[in-house]
Amino acid sequence: MRHSPPPDAISSSGQAASGQAAATAPAVPERVTPMMAQYIEIKAANPDCLLFYRMGDFYELFFHDAELASRTLGIVLTKRGKHQGDDIPMCGVPVERADDYLQRLIAAGHRVAVCEQTEDPAEAKKRGAKSVVKRDVVRLVTPGTITEERLLEPGRASLLLAVARRRTGEAASLYGLAAIDISTGRFTVMETPQERLAIEFSRLEPREIVCPDAIHDDPELKEFWREVAVPVTPLARDGLDAASAERRLKEFFGVATLDAFGSFSRAEVAAAGAALAYVERTQLGARPPLSPPVRDSGSATMLIDAATRANLELTRTLSGDRQGSLLAAIDRTVTPGGARLLAERLAGPLTDPAAIGARHDAVALLVDQPALREDLRRALGKVPDLARALARLSLDRGGPRDLAALGAGLDAAREIAAMLARSGDLPVDLARAMRTLGASDPDLPPSLNEALADELPLNRRDGRFVREEYDATLDELRLLQVDSRKVIAQLQARYAGETGCRTLRIKHNAMLGYFVEVPQAAGEDFLRDPWRATFVHRQTMSDAMRFSSVELGELEAKIASAADRALKLELAIFARLAELVLAQAEPIKAAAQALAELDVAAALADLAASEGWTRPQIDDSAAFAVAGGRHPVVEAALKRDGKPFVANDTELSPPGPEAKGGRICLITGPNMAGKSTFLRQNALIAVLAQMGAFVPAERAHIGIVDRLFSRVGAADDLARGRSTFMVEMVETAAILNQAGPRALVILDEIGRGTATFDGLSIAWAAIEHLHEINRCRSLFATHYHELTALGDRLERVANATVRVTEWKGEVVFLHEVVPGAADRSYGIQVAKLAGLPPAVVERARAILGELEKTEREKPVASLVDDLPLFAAPQRRQPPAPEPGATDGLREALDALELDEMTPREALEALYRLKGLA
């Protein structure tokens, strides 16, 4: 986690070193250059930020800022003059490439204050030769408040998350969370208990977190904040209480009460107010197009903790790459908004069967109507990122391309609405999107398209973005600017014709500007009436005379200022067009959301149609039955190599109506056989089904999964002093303590990180706990073949194995999961495939033979098979026998000859005693 101290001007986040810059930026000394005095003053007002100080075509950084930026960006550190006898460190980045450097600084967790010149240098000179051009910070760039297209990932939300707290008792609290995506206007709030904070953080994946310093400095949360991987900023608590937050929200949205937006808890209101305050401060008065806050019920989505998300590689692989994740495998969206919505749905699958069914209905119609699907995807491919273009215009950071994007996008929106209207009866989600798109203003796109040129610059100050013939005055100014020679030639021809001097020429030099030059003889006539009223003598040469005229002077002024006047006029046109757009902000945001929903539905339909995925049956039961299930990521990788994927069935539904929970499937088989793939694919099928997608299976019936747990793979956490086995046990403990009857649990190789008997004991006890206490649907892969005995003794435990065969001494993996239990792990064969030296392999075979011989002589399995079942802690003690009654259990105990019993006889005696109890 990265921290920064609470600033005076603004509470902020970033890397600690950013905040240290304040300590190293010196106070203004008695003798300092005016420019450096200005820099120090501005830096003092922004101590927690790296200061981009504009000097000509560069942003310069000084003192510790320069040292930090040079290390982060890998640019040369130089020096500029001295301060208090020491060299001043300095580095700089070109203004035209500033976004590239900002992106790298933001990615490293820094905050940047951009300081621009706020007056023309000519105005500064009027105050004196040593006057410094006025400068000021025009914006603060932080990880959670960026809007520039080049700084954002098109398919990823850029969330700022604010945290507030409401005490509900001496040791209990509820936390309010408010998530704002300033680049799209999204604003959601929710309330969650402390134990679910990490789950919600992992679901939302914020770019930046802000919270009151009381929460940040709470000793109980010290370990929690240490594990947070994004910049976290403590805020001064002044103005962050629920009452102040409510006033701020009402003022921002211009309402007298928040009731129109829904019912919010005090913690949610406080978090929303803190997020809004931070946005307002970082944007320095600019108003982002935020939607009113929407309450996000945590119970409406499947709970998936951070470890499970990482194990299943939902949005990123374990190495942090998007490629190879489930998201990359299913993403066929064609718009940035659709890509973001797909990622959001994948991160938070629904738990309401009706809402899931509505999403499935939309996908099903587009699967059944391929022509409509293809037309829809073709039209959606023309849609730019409306939400982010609107946000940039609202913050006055937009350009001509943003206006054009909105025009093109709204045109496409109406085209898509008409396309859907011709398609007959539509499912609820598609019909709602159609109505939303049809409600957009039909006059706005023509107004934008009429004004904007075909080729547009990125920056509005580059000009030349207004279409020719749109504004007559602008056309005239452009003619002066571009065709000044032609205009001068026309004036020269007129003067020559009026005066009869065919050798008259209009010329230009730096001293006189534009002037009329004629031979000496003709010049004498220009000094007399009637021409001296038109031409003013300026200079006499040996063989020529030079004159000026009022008309020529005016033309020169027009030519000199044409570029500036043209740009000012274009900027005024831009402002007028932006005002038209912002007046339609709410319908545009609604259209952007509708287009994203259509894109997701069409993308999932395309995926289902091309890959043979089917619609799952979703209900409130405890069912989990998958026929011909496949791992979507592995199947896609194999398909690229021209190889097939072996599909497998899964049955975790309760074995009967009287069963007290879902099945536990105990899977054995060798490494490399596909156990982990089988485990993961079932978890991914549940996620896909509940996010609203079809699933890679022939059939699937899934009762709602409210929590998903996955303990797959091995990794240590040395930074926190945890070995691989400790990490495994911590994750397993979380599962056993939290999984309920509606959970789906995926466990792989529990207990393998310690001694054999220790690990076997832990795995045995974990299975019993899942069966007796958690009662959830579970997949449990293991190499402890002794555990398969539980399949005969626990009602809801079923054994399955991954088939392998041997061919000429080599193991062949068939990747088929079938009922039964494995009797071998084929570890030595797998080691041979991995390339262990032949001598090591042969020695391992010899040792294995000796160990197996020992096992046959003193079988461990027979001892394990006779272990008593797990004793549930909830089991009540039996009543004491009445006085005088015969106690059969005590009599049986007294009859035992413990010193003469074999271990086998002792275990059999225990079972007899159990029967008497």
PDB file of N, CA and C in Angstrom, residues 300 544 687 722 814:
ATOM      1  N   ALA A 300     -26.561  -8.882  -3.479  1.00  0.00           N
ATOM      2  CA  ALA A 300     -27.037  -9.140  -4.832  1.00  0.00           C
ATOM      3  C   ALA A 300     -25.976  -9.793  -5.705  1.00  0.00           C
ATOM      4  N   ALA A 544      14.310  53.759 -56.327  1.00  0.00           N
ATOM      5  CA  ALA A 544      12.912  53.431 -56.064  1.00  0.00           C
ATOM      6  C   ALA A 544      12.433  54.193 -54.836  1.00  0.00           C
ATOM      7  N   VAL A 687     -19.493 -19.059 -12.196  1.00  0.00           N
ATOM      8  CA  VAL A 687     -19.325 -17.610 -12.368  1.00  0.00           C
ATOM      9  C   VAL A 687     -19.958 -17.149 -13.673  1.00  0.00           C
ATOM     10  N   ARG A 722       4.881 -15.758   5.987  1.00  0.00           N
ATOM     11  CA  ARG A 722       4.046 -16.937   5.823  1.00  0.00           C
ATOM     12  C   ARG A 722       4.682 -17.888   4.820  1.00  0.00           C
ATOM     13  N   LEU A 814      -5.535 -39.429 -20.028  1.00  0.00           N
ATOM     14  CA  LEU A 814      -6.762 -39.422 -20.823  1.00  0.00           C
ATOM     15  C   LEU A 814      -7.673 -38.246 -20.465  1.00  0.00           C
TER      16      LEU A 814
END
